[in-house]
PDB file of C-alpha atoms in Angstrom:
ATOM      1  CA  UNK A   1     167.732 133.425 100.360  1.00 45.00           C
ATOM      2  CA  UNK A   2     165.347 131.960  98.056  1.00 44.00           C
ATOM      3  CA  UNK A   3     168.655 129.781  96.216  1.00 47.00           C
ATOM      4  CA  UNK A   4     168.677 128.579  99.738  1.00 47.00           C
ATOM      5  CA  UNK A   5     165.126 127.488 100.848  1.00 43.00           C
ATOM      6  CA  UNK A   6     164.845 126.314  97.249  1.00 47.00           C
ATOM      7  CA  UNK A   7     168.481 123.749  97.598  1.00 46.00           C
ATOM      8  CA  UNK A   8     167.094 122.789 101.409  1.00 45.00           C
ATOM      9  CA  UNK A   9     163.704 121.200  99.487  1.00 46.00           C
ATOM     10  CA  UNK A  10     165.821 119.847  96.684  1.00 47.00           C
ATOM     11  CA  UNK A  11     167.838 118.171  99.545  1.00 47.00           C
ATOM     12  CA  UNK A  12     165.070 116.586 101.276  1.00 48.00           C
ATOM     13  CA  UNK A  13     163.220 115.021  98.762  1.00 50.00           C
ATOM     14  CA  UNK A  14     166.313 113.765  97.756  1.00 48.00           C
ATOM     15  CA  UNK A  15     167.013 112.545 100.955  1.00 48.00           C
ATOM     16  CA  UNK A  16     163.200 111.001 101.047  1.00 47.00           C
ATOM     17  CA  UNK A  17     164.103 109.078  97.096  1.00 48.00           C
ATOM     18  CA  UNK A  18     167.071 108.069  98.613  1.00 49.00           C
ATOM     19  CA  UNK A  19     165.597 106.368 101.578  1.00 49.00           C
ATOM     20  CA  UNK A  20     163.077 104.657  99.771  1.00 50.00           C
ATOM     21  CA  UNK A  21     163.870 101.126  98.236  1.00 49.00           C
ATOM     22  CA  UNK A  22     164.514 100.764  94.383  1.00 50.00           C
ATOM     23  CA  UNK A  23     160.983  98.439  93.940  1.00 50.00           C
ATOM     24  CA  UNK A  24     158.653 100.759  96.061  1.00 50.00           C
ATOM     25  CA  UNK A  25     156.615 103.165  94.318  1.00 50.00           C
ATOM     26  CA  UNK A  26     156.357 106.726  95.451  1.00 51.00           C
ATOM     27  CA  UNK A  27     154.792 107.900  98.947  1.00 49.00           C
ATOM     28  CA  UNK A  28     152.352 109.673  96.846  1.00 50.00           C
ATOM     29  CA  UNK A  29     150.783 107.182  94.599  1.00 49.00           C
ATOM     30  CA  UNK A  30     148.477 104.279  95.764  1.00 53.00           C
ATOM     31  CA  UNK A  31     149.806 101.097  96.538  1.00 62.00           C
ATOM     32  CA  UNK A  32     148.129  98.142  94.743  1.00 65.00           C
ATOM     33  CA  UNK A  33     146.382  96.841  97.623  1.00 65.00           C
ATOM     34  CA  UNK A  34     144.707  99.929  98.019  1.00 66.00           C
ATOM     35  CA  UNK A  35     143.704 100.876  94.610  1.00 65.00           C
ATOM     36  CA  UNK A  36     142.066  96.750  94.920  1.00 63.00           C
ATOM     37  CA  UNK A  37     140.433  97.969  98.334  1.00 61.00           C
ATOM     38  CA  UNK A  38     139.307 100.977  96.254  1.00 76.00           C
ATOM     39  CA  UNK A  39     137.744  99.067  93.561  1.00 70.00           C
ATOM     40  CA  UNK A  40     135.970  96.552  95.772  1.00 69.00           C
ATOM     41  CA  UNK A  41     134.577  99.201  97.784  1.00 70.00           C
ATOM     42  CA  UNK A  42     132.737 100.903  94.768  1.00 73.00           C
ATOM     43  CA  UNK A  43     131.853  97.160  93.379  1.00 71.00           C
ATOM     44  CA  UNK A  44     130.288  96.511  96.784  1.00 77.00           C
ATOM     45  CA  UNK A  45     128.399  99.810  96.857  1.00 78.00           C
ATOM     46  CA  UNK A  46     127.212  99.278  93.143  1.00 76.00           C
ATOM     47  CA  UNK A  47     125.862  96.190  94.149  1.00 80.00           C
ATOM     48  CA  UNK A  48     124.560  97.582  97.625  1.00 80.00           C
ATOM     49  CA  UNK A  49     122.308 100.045  95.452  1.00 77.00           C
ATOM     50  CA  UNK A  50     121.557  97.892  93.093  1.00 81.00           C
ATOM     51  CA  UNK A  51     119.530  95.411  95.360  1.00 84.00           C
ATOM     52  CA  UNK A  52     117.688  98.484  97.145  1.00 81.00           C
ATOM     53  CA  UNK A  53     116.390  99.478  93.751  1.00 82.00           C
ATOM     54  CA  UNK A  54     115.868  96.134  92.976  1.00 84.00           C
ATOM     55  CA  UNK A  55     113.768  95.791  95.852  1.00 82.00           C
ATOM     56  CA  UNK A  56     112.198  98.632  95.606  1.00 78.00           C
ATOM     57  CA  UNK A  57     110.697  98.286  92.418  1.00 79.00           C
ATOM     58  CA  UNK A  58     109.482  94.512  93.920  1.00 84.00           C
ATOM     59  CA  UNK A  59     107.913  96.289  96.796  1.00 82.00           C
ATOM     60  CA  UNK A  60     106.465  99.249  94.416  1.00 85.00           C
ATOM     61  CA  UNK A  61     105.053  97.693  91.542  1.00 85.00           C
ATOM     62  CA  UNK A  62     102.586  95.785  92.910  1.00 85.00           C
ATOM     63  CA  UNK A  63     101.429  98.774  94.854  1.00 86.00           C
ATOM     64  CA  UNK A  64     101.300 100.600  91.866  1.00 87.00           C
ATOM     65  CA  UNK A  65      99.688  97.972  90.010  1.00 88.00           C
ATOM     66  CA  UNK A  66      96.899  98.118  93.455  1.00 88.00           C
ATOM     67  CA  UNK A  67      95.942 101.400  92.715  1.00 89.00           C
ATOM     68  CA  UNK A  68      95.664 101.998  88.978  1.00 89.00           C
ATOM     69  CA  UNK A  69      93.503  98.825  88.630  1.00 88.00           C
ATOM     70  CA  UNK A  70      91.241 100.094  91.178  1.00 88.00           C
ATOM     71  CA  UNK A  71      90.892 103.386  88.898  1.00 89.00           C
ATOM     72  CA  UNK A  72      89.819 101.139  85.537  1.00 87.00           C
ATOM     73  CA  UNK A  73      86.724 100.538  84.387  1.00 83.00           C
ATOM     74  CA  UNK A  74      86.244  96.357  83.846  1.00 78.00           C
ATOM     75  CA  UNK A  75      86.461  97.559  79.701  1.00 78.00           C
ATOM     76  CA  UNK A  76      89.522  99.008  80.107  1.00 79.00           C
ATOM     77  CA  UNK A  77      90.927  96.742  82.680  1.00 78.00           C
ATOM     78  CA  UNK A  78      90.922  93.816  79.584  1.00 75.00           C
ATOM     79  CA  UNK A  79      91.867  96.748  77.052  1.00 77.00           C
ATOM     80  CA  UNK A  80      95.058  98.501  78.439  1.00 73.00           C
ATOM     81  CA  UNK A  81      98.612  97.787  79.845  1.00 77.00           C
ATOM     82  CA  UNK A  82      98.266  96.473  83.327  1.00 76.00           C
ATOM     83  CA  UNK A  83     100.815  99.200  84.471  1.00 78.00           C
ATOM     84  CA  UNK A  84      99.740 102.045  81.879  1.00 79.00           C
ATOM     85  CA  UNK A  85      97.828 104.758  83.368  1.00 81.00           C
ATOM     86  CA  UNK A  86      94.405 104.539  83.147  1.00 80.00           C
ATOM     87  CA  UNK A  87      92.783 106.697  80.480  1.00 77.00           C
ATOM     88  CA  UNK A  88      89.791 106.926  82.333  1.00 80.00           C
ATOM     89  CA  UNK A  89      90.294 107.038  85.400  1.00 85.00           C
ATOM     90  CA  UNK A  90      87.026 106.926  87.680  1.00 85.00           C
ATOM     91  CA  UNK A  91      86.200 105.945  91.640  1.00 88.00           C
ATOM     92  CA  UNK A  92      82.926 104.254  90.407  1.00 86.00           C
ATOM     93  CA  UNK A  93      84.668 101.066  91.967  1.00 87.00           C
ATOM     94  CA  UNK A  94      84.696 102.199  95.172  1.00 90.00           C
ATOM     95  CA  UNK A  95      81.378 104.228  95.028  1.00 89.00           C
ATOM     96  CA  UNK A  96      80.481 100.191  94.081  1.00 85.00           C
ATOM     97  CA  UNK A  97      82.092  98.458  97.333  1.00 86.00           C
ATOM     98  CA  UNK A  98      81.302 101.020  99.495  1.00 88.00           C
ATOM     99  CA  UNK A  99      77.507 100.699  98.272  1.00 86.00           C
ATOM    100  CA  UNK A 100      77.353  97.347  98.958  1.00 81.00           C
ATOM    101  CA  UNK A 101      77.829  95.583 102.479  1.00 85.00           C
ATOM    102  CA  UNK A 102      81.524  96.730 103.018  1.00 88.00           C
ATOM    103  CA  UNK A 103      80.660  98.924 106.194  1.00 89.00           C
ATOM    104  CA  UNK A 104      79.909  95.900 107.747  1.00 91.00           C
ATOM    105  CA  UNK A 105      82.460  93.598 106.644  1.00 92.00           C
ATOM    106  CA  UNK A 106      84.948  96.606 108.067  1.00 92.00           C
ATOM    107  CA  UNK A 107      83.168  96.771 111.340  1.00 94.00           C
ATOM    108  CA  UNK A 108      83.826  92.960 111.664  1.00 94.00           C
ATOM    109  CA  UNK A 109      87.876  93.400 110.731  1.00 94.00           C
ATOM    110  CA  UNK A 110      87.509  96.216 113.494  1.00 94.00           C
ATOM    111  CA  UNK A 111      85.998  94.117 116.342  1.00 95.00           C
ATOM    112  CA  UNK A 112      87.612  90.971 115.931  1.00 95.00           C
ATOM    113  CA  UNK A 113      91.436  93.002 115.696  1.00 94.00           C
ATOM    114  CA  UNK A 114      90.789  94.990 118.711  1.00 95.00           C
ATOM    115  CA  UNK A 115      89.524  92.590 120.780  1.00 96.00           C
ATOM    116  CA  UNK A 116      92.184  89.665 119.385  1.00 96.00           C
ATOM    117  CA  UNK A 117      94.694  92.430 120.608  1.00 95.00           C
ATOM    118  CA  UNK A 118      93.274  93.665 123.969  1.00 95.00           C
ATOM    119  CA  UNK A 119      92.664  89.831 124.950  1.00 96.00           C
ATOM    120  CA  UNK A 120      96.515  88.748 123.682  1.00 95.00           C
ATOM    121  CA  UNK A 121      98.538  91.806 125.313  1.00 94.00           C
ATOM    122  CA  UNK A 122      96.784  91.461 128.826  1.00 94.00           C
ATOM    123  CA  UNK A 123      97.105  87.797 128.801  1.00 94.00           C
ATOM    124  CA  UNK A 124     100.852  88.015 127.492  1.00 94.00           C
ATOM    125  CA  UNK A 125     101.468  90.495 129.710  1.00 93.00           C
ATOM    126  CA  UNK A 126     100.616  88.703 132.678  1.00 93.00           C
ATOM    127  CA  UNK A 127     102.491  85.432 131.964  1.00 92.00           C
ATOM    128  CA  UNK A 128     105.663  87.802 131.034  1.00 92.00           C
ATOM    129  CA  UNK A 129     105.513  89.402 134.352  1.00 91.00           C
ATOM    130  CA  UNK A 130     105.028  85.906 135.712  1.00 90.00           C
ATOM    131  CA  UNK A 131     107.855  84.096 134.366  1.00 90.00           C
ATOM    132  CA  UNK A 132     110.375  86.996 134.685  1.00 88.00           C
ATOM    133  CA  UNK A 133     109.754  87.283 138.732  1.00 84.00           C
ATOM    134  CA  UNK A 134     110.050  83.655 138.608  1.00 81.00           C
ATOM    135  CA  UNK A 135     113.025  83.343 136.974  1.00 73.00           C
ATOM    136  CA  UNK A 136     115.227  80.708 138.316  1.00 70.00           C
ATOM    137  CA  UNK A 137     112.204  78.270 139.143  1.00 80.00           C
ATOM    138  CA  UNK A 138     111.072  75.081 137.390  1.00 84.00           C
ATOM    139  CA  UNK A 139     107.639  76.351 136.657  1.00 85.00           C
ATOM    140  CA  UNK A 140     108.887  79.273 135.251  1.00 85.00           C
ATOM    141  CA  UNK A 141     111.148  77.789 133.124  1.00 85.00           C
ATOM    142  CA  UNK A 142     108.618  75.095 132.038  1.00 89.00           C
ATOM    143  CA  UNK A 143     106.348  77.934 131.488  1.00 87.00           C
ATOM    144  CA  UNK A 144     107.730  79.571 129.413  1.00 89.00           C
ATOM    145  CA  UNK A 145     109.058  76.492 127.255  1.00 89.00           C
ATOM    146  CA  UNK A 146     105.615  75.674 126.441  1.00 88.00           C
ATOM    147  CA  UNK A 147     104.737  79.074 125.107  1.00 89.00           C
ATOM    148  CA  UNK A 148     107.978  79.048 123.277  1.00 87.00           C
ATOM    149  CA  UNK A 149     106.859  75.276 121.607  1.00 88.00           C
ATOM    150  CA  UNK A 150     103.410  77.185 120.415  1.00 87.00           C
ATOM    151  CA  UNK A 151     105.958  78.668 117.580  1.00 87.00           C
ATOM    152  CA  UNK A 152     106.737  75.155 116.515  1.00 87.00           C
ATOM    153  CA  UNK A 153     102.925  74.804 115.473  1.00 87.00           C
ATOM    154  CA  UNK A 154     101.765  75.489 112.683  1.00 87.00           C
ATOM    155  CA  UNK A 155      97.855  76.623 111.959  1.00 87.00           C
ATOM    156  CA  UNK A 156      96.649  74.704 109.867  1.00 87.00           C
ATOM    157  CA  UNK A 157      98.271  71.554 111.421  1.00 88.00           C
ATOM    158  CA  UNK A 158      95.671  72.530 114.338  1.00 91.00           C
ATOM    159  CA  UNK A 159      92.707  73.730 112.434  1.00 92.00           C
ATOM    160  CA  UNK A 160      90.708  70.749 112.639  1.00 93.00           C
ATOM    161  CA  UNK A 161      91.027  69.944 116.348  1.00 93.00           C
ATOM    162  CA  UNK A 162      90.095  73.933 116.612  1.00 94.00           C
ATOM    163  CA  UNK A 163      87.002  73.824 114.464  1.00 94.00           C
ATOM    164  CA  UNK A 164      85.437  70.331 116.456  1.00 94.00           C
ATOM    165  CA  UNK A 165      86.183  72.716 120.246  1.00 93.00           C
ATOM    166  CA  UNK A 166      84.442  75.265 118.785  1.00 94.00           C
ATOM    167  CA  UNK A 167      82.003  72.960 117.470  1.00 94.00           C
ATOM    168  CA  UNK A 168      81.371  71.680 121.535  1.00 94.00           C
ATOM    169  CA  UNK A 169      81.637  75.131 123.112  1.00 93.00           C
ATOM    170  CA  UNK A 170      79.023  76.449 120.314  1.00 93.00           C
ATOM    171  CA  UNK A 171      80.688  79.202 119.194  1.00 93.00           C
ATOM    172  CA  UNK A 172      80.896  78.673 115.497  1.00 94.00           C
ATOM    173  CA  UNK A 173      79.379  81.298 113.095  1.00 91.00           C
ATOM    174  CA  UNK A 174      80.611  84.229 115.444  1.00 93.00           C
ATOM    175  CA  UNK A 175      83.682  86.589 115.657  1.00 93.00           C
ATOM    176  CA  UNK A 176      84.334  85.510 119.015  1.00 94.00           C
ATOM    177  CA  UNK A 177      84.821  81.833 117.180  1.00 94.00           C
ATOM    178  CA  UNK A 178      87.943  83.792 115.370  1.00 95.00           C
ATOM    179  CA  UNK A 179      89.573  85.977 118.418  1.00 95.00           C
ATOM    180  CA  UNK A 180      89.621  83.026 120.566  1.00 94.00           C
ATOM    181  CA  UNK A 181      92.139  80.931 118.340  1.00 94.00           C
ATOM    182  CA  UNK A 182      93.754  84.010 117.290  1.00 94.00           C
ATOM    183  CA  UNK A 183      94.609  85.120 120.180  1.00 94.00           C
ATOM    184  CA  UNK A 184      95.779  81.691 121.209  1.00 93.00           C
ATOM    185  CA  UNK A 185      98.415  81.655 118.300  1.00 93.00           C
ATOM    186  CA  UNK A 186      99.553  84.974 118.681  1.00 93.00           C
ATOM    187  CA  UNK A 187     100.537  84.215 122.537  1.00 93.00           C
ATOM    188  CA  UNK A 188     103.740  82.361 122.061  1.00 92.00           C
ATOM    189  CA  UNK A 189     105.353  85.323 120.271  1.00 91.00           C
ATOM    190  CA  UNK A 190     103.975  88.250 122.320  1.00 93.00           C
ATOM    191  CA  UNK A 191     105.315  86.470 125.498  1.00 92.00           C
ATOM    192  CA  UNK A 192     108.853  85.951 123.874  1.00 90.00           C
ATOM    193  CA  UNK A 193     109.378  89.344 123.169  1.00 89.00           C
ATOM    194  CA  UNK A 194     107.716  90.588 126.336  1.00 91.00           C
ATOM    195  CA  UNK A 195     109.441  88.410 128.602  1.00 90.00           C
ATOM    196  CA  UNK A 196     113.310  89.457 126.646  1.00 87.00           C
ATOM    197  CA  UNK A 197     111.915  93.304 127.514  1.00 86.00           C
ATOM    198  CA  UNK A 198     110.983  92.941 131.158  1.00 87.00           C
ATOM    199  CA  UNK A 199     113.925  91.075 131.633  1.00 86.00           C
ATOM    200  CA  UNK A 200     116.300  94.204 131.304  1.00 83.00           C
ATOM    201  CA  UNK A 201     114.052  96.012 134.144  1.00 82.00           C
ATOM    202  CA  UNK A 202     116.467  96.196 137.018  1.00 83.00           C
ATOM    203  CA  UNK A 203     115.699  94.134 139.469  1.00 83.00           C
ATOM    204  CA  UNK A 204     116.334  96.573 141.646  1.00 85.00           C
ATOM    205  CA  UNK A 205     113.122  98.604 141.232  1.00 85.00           C
ATOM    206  CA  UNK A 206     111.091  95.132 141.789  1.00 83.00           C
ATOM    207  CA  UNK A 207     112.391  95.339 145.241  1.00 83.00           C
ATOM    208  CA  UNK A 208     112.371  98.870 146.359  1.00 87.00           C
ATOM    209  CA  UNK A 209     108.218  98.560 145.692  1.00 86.00           C
ATOM    210  CA  UNK A 210     108.117  95.382 147.726  1.00 85.00           C
ATOM    211  CA  UNK A 211     110.082  97.243 150.251  1.00 87.00           C
ATOM    212  CA  UNK A 212     106.984 100.134 149.898  1.00 84.00           C
ATOM    213  CA  UNK A 213     104.537  97.468 150.554  1.00 85.00           C
ATOM    214  CA  UNK A 214     103.250  96.692 146.493  1.00 84.00           C
ATOM    215  CA  UNK A 215     101.326  93.597 145.601  1.00 85.00           C
ATOM    216  CA  UNK A 216     101.955  91.785 142.198  1.00 84.00           C
ATOM    217  CA  UNK A 217      98.972  93.247 140.304  1.00 87.00           C
ATOM    218  CA  UNK A 218     100.309  96.770 141.499  1.00 88.00           C
ATOM    219  CA  UNK A 219     104.151  96.197 140.092  1.00 88.00           C
ATOM    220  CA  UNK A 220     102.348  94.827 137.091  1.00 88.00           C
ATOM    221  CA  UNK A 221     100.324  98.255 136.423  1.00 87.00           C
ATOM    222  CA  UNK A 222     102.742 100.147 137.729  1.00 86.00           C
ATOM    223  CA  UNK A 223     105.694  99.099 136.629  1.00 86.00           C
ATOM    224  CA  UNK A 224     105.502  96.375 134.505  1.00 87.00           C
ATOM    225  CA  UNK A 225     103.346  98.406 132.090  1.00 87.00           C
ATOM    226  CA  UNK A 226     104.688 101.542 131.888  1.00 88.00           C
ATOM    227  CA  UNK A 227     108.106 100.146 131.338  1.00 86.00           C
ATOM    228  CA  UNK A 228     107.281  97.803 128.728  1.00 86.00           C
ATOM    229  CA  UNK A 229     105.403 100.311 126.529  1.00 86.00           C
ATOM    230  CA  UNK A 230     107.393  99.843 123.376  1.00 83.00           C
ATOM    231  CA  UNK A 231     107.455  96.297 123.409  1.00 87.00           C
ATOM    232  CA  UNK A 232     103.389  96.479 123.583  1.00 89.00           C
ATOM    233  CA  UNK A 233     103.129  98.558 120.919  1.00 87.00           C
ATOM    234  CA  UNK A 234     105.435  96.421 119.027  1.00 86.00           C
ATOM    235  CA  UNK A 235     103.358  93.147 119.174  1.00 89.00           C
ATOM    236  CA  UNK A 236      99.969  95.504 119.511  1.00 90.00           C
ATOM    237  CA  UNK A 237     100.823  96.669 115.568  1.00 88.00           C
ATOM    238  CA  UNK A 238     102.535  92.487 114.714  1.00 87.00           C
ATOM    239  CA  UNK A 239      99.570  90.937 115.805  1.00 91.00           C
ATOM    240  CA  UNK A 240      97.075  93.730 114.265  1.00 90.00           C
ATOM    241  CA  UNK A 241      98.490  92.768 111.103  1.00 89.00           C
ATOM    242  CA  UNK A 242      98.127  89.399 111.272  1.00 91.00           C
ATOM    243  CA  UNK A 243      94.566  89.116 112.812  1.00 93.00           C
ATOM    244  CA  UNK A 244      93.473  91.471 110.041  1.00 92.00           C
ATOM    245  CA  UNK A 245      94.981  89.753 107.442  1.00 90.00           C
ATOM    246  CA  UNK A 246      93.557  86.406 108.865  1.00 90.00           C
ATOM    247  CA  UNK A 247      92.118  84.182 106.564  1.00 90.00           C
ATOM    248  CA  UNK A 248      91.766  80.847 107.593  1.00 91.00           C
ATOM    249  CA  UNK A 249      89.908  81.102 110.958  1.00 93.00           C
ATOM    250  CA  UNK A 250      87.018  83.441 108.910  1.00 92.00           C
ATOM    251  CA  UNK A 251      86.882  80.667 106.400  1.00 91.00           C
ATOM    252  CA  UNK A 252      86.862  77.470 108.516  1.00 92.00           C
ATOM    253  CA  UNK A 253      84.714  79.270 111.765  1.00 93.00           C
ATOM    254  CA  UNK A 254      81.891  81.778 110.369  1.00 91.00           C
ATOM    255  CA  UNK A 255      79.597  81.077 107.176  1.00 88.00           C
ATOM    256  CA  UNK A 256      77.264  83.704 107.782  1.00 86.00           C
ATOM    257  CA  UNK A 257      77.936  86.674 105.403  1.00 81.00           C
ATOM    258  CA  UNK A 258      77.158  89.580 108.184  1.00 86.00           C
ATOM    259  CA  UNK A 259      79.580  87.551 109.883  1.00 89.00           C
ATOM    260  CA  UNK A 260      82.465  88.041 106.915  1.00 89.00           C
ATOM    261  CA  UNK A 261      85.568  89.868 108.440  1.00 92.00           C
ATOM    262  CA  UNK A 262      87.338  91.848 104.853  1.00 90.00           C
ATOM    263  CA  UNK A 263      89.913  89.112 103.809  1.00 89.00           C
ATOM    264  CA  UNK A 264      86.815  86.882 103.630  1.00 87.00           C
ATOM    265  CA  UNK A 265      84.909  89.093 102.115  1.00 85.00           C
ATOM    266  CA  UNK A 266      87.126  90.215  99.172  1.00 82.00           C
ATOM    267  CA  UNK A 267      86.153  86.811  97.703  1.00 78.00           C
ATOM    268  CA  UNK A 268      82.494  87.762  97.076  1.00 72.00           C
ATOM    269  CA  UNK A 269      83.142  90.409  94.779  1.00 68.00           C
ATOM    270  CA  UNK A 270      82.573  88.209  91.678  1.00 65.00           C
ATOM    271  CA  UNK A 271      80.137  88.469  89.245  1.00 54.00           C
ATOM    272  CA  UNK A 272      78.540  85.124  87.184  1.00 41.00           C
ATOM    273  CA  UNK A 273      81.198  84.936  83.962  1.00 43.00           C
ATOM    274  CA  UNK A 274      84.601  85.882  86.225  1.00 59.00           C
ATOM    275  CA  UNK A 275      85.761  88.453  89.280  1.00 73.00           C
ATOM    276  CA  UNK A 276      84.913  91.958  89.026  1.00 77.00           C
ATOM    277  CA  UNK A 277      88.445  92.578  89.222  1.00 82.00           C
ATOM    278  CA  UNK A 278      88.366  96.708  89.626  1.00 85.00           C
ATOM    279  CA  UNK A 279      85.760  96.630  92.340  1.00 85.00           C
ATOM    280  CA  UNK A 280      88.203  93.663  94.223  1.00 86.00           C
ATOM    281  CA  UNK A 281      91.160  96.234  93.884  1.00 88.00           C
ATOM    282  CA  UNK A 282      89.199  99.008  95.335  1.00 89.00           C
ATOM    283  CA  UNK A 283      87.979  97.148  98.684  1.00 88.00           C
ATOM    284  CA  UNK A 284      92.013  95.418  98.727  1.00 89.00           C
ATOM    285  CA  UNK A 285      92.562  99.496  99.172  1.00 90.00           C
ATOM    286  CA  UNK A 286      90.370 100.382 101.153  1.00 90.00           C
ATOM    287  CA  UNK A 287      90.789  97.339 103.912  1.00 89.00           C
ATOM    288  CA  UNK A 288      94.392  98.073 104.043  1.00 88.00           C
ATOM    289  CA  UNK A 289      93.894 102.135 104.637  1.00 89.00           C
ATOM    290  CA  UNK A 290      93.469 101.012 108.714  1.00 87.00           C
ATOM    291  CA  UNK A 291      96.275  99.077 109.223  1.00 84.00           C
ATOM    292  CA  UNK A 292      98.808 101.854 107.355  1.00 84.00           C
ATOM    293  CA  UNK A 293      97.306 104.582 109.234  1.00 85.00           C
ATOM    294  CA  UNK A 294      98.142 102.380 111.998  1.00 82.00           C
ATOM    295  CA  UNK A 295     101.513 102.036 111.144  1.00 79.00           C
ATOM    296  CA  UNK A 296     101.920 105.577 110.444  1.00 81.00           C
ATOM    297  CA  UNK A 297     100.954 106.663 113.746  1.00 80.00           C
ATOM    298  CA  UNK A 298     102.903 103.999 115.795  1.00 74.00           C
ATOM    299  CA  UNK A 299     106.270 103.587 113.976  1.00 72.00           C
ATOM    300  CA  UNK A 300     108.140 105.457 116.342  1.00 71.00           C
ATOM    301  CA  UNK A 301     106.849 103.037 119.252  1.00 68.00           C
ATOM    302  CA  UNK A 302     107.715 100.428 116.356  1.00 68.00           C
ATOM    303  CA  UNK A 303     111.311 100.860 116.006  1.00 66.00           C
ATOM    304  CA  UNK A 304     111.681 100.926 119.722  1.00 63.00           C
ATOM    305  CA  UNK A 305     110.133  98.344 120.426  1.00 61.00           C
ATOM    306  CA  UNK A 306     112.395  95.891 118.299  1.00 59.00           C
ATOM    307  CA  UNK A 307     115.704  97.645 119.234  1.00 59.00           C
ATOM    308  CA  UNK A 308     114.742  97.483 123.129  1.00 56.00           C
ATOM    309  CA  UNK A 309     114.509  94.475 125.489  1.00 47.00           C
ATOM    310  CA  UNK A 310     117.489  92.908 123.783  1.00 47.00           C
ATOM    311  CA  UNK A 311     120.457  94.380 124.956  1.00 47.00           C
ATOM    312  CA  UNK A 312     121.664  91.238 126.992  1.00 43.00           C
TER     313      UNK A 312
END
């Protein structure tokens, strides 16, 4: 019986080999095209991995240098290698920064950022709701195009008119002088994101609330605002980062030391013969901690807002 099975298998293999054309490779051996595709995939994966590692190095190395430098003394900063670990790490730079007016600068930055983000979100949400509710009307289209036009206006090009307006409004050298222009320049991108998000809300929900007798303000606060929470979190984090790191408005529109914010205050860490680099790096590390904590706490809402609202 085993002899019969062996002959059947040999005849089956013989039939398969007989059906194959003379120049065709065996079925078990991969073709040249398959080998080329496999080699191309391996090269592509290697290039992708190398690019990712290079990008990670570009991002990580400056952060590493920043933290390491903040732990050095001024003597070690000039003597040691820039990327070497500090031989005698110290927290004196942080003590020096905290012993000065850093808390005042931090409080000013918090006030300016919170006020700007709150004002921007309030105005942008109402504007986006009005644009979406009035979709199709000429006024709605014109309003949306005006907001989009604001994206094409660079901040540096209008700093002189903004300066003159702040002088005429008698707001120069105040925190409000930073809040108002910052909110104005944050509105275009905020309105664009909120409009794209609210357009995906089914119109039947608005119509159902209208049938129940709801006013526009009721629909705004009871329907639009809760549904747009991911988008609101996204623009809040984005606008907060822009305002927190803003330098031009505080530089031009304020002059008193008690009105300085953190980005402007970092230029004050200089002595008679140069800049105290380790103390400056310590101040930079401390100034990034609030925004880093906000980003960590709101990362889920941030990702949800970035991926939602653009399905149409």
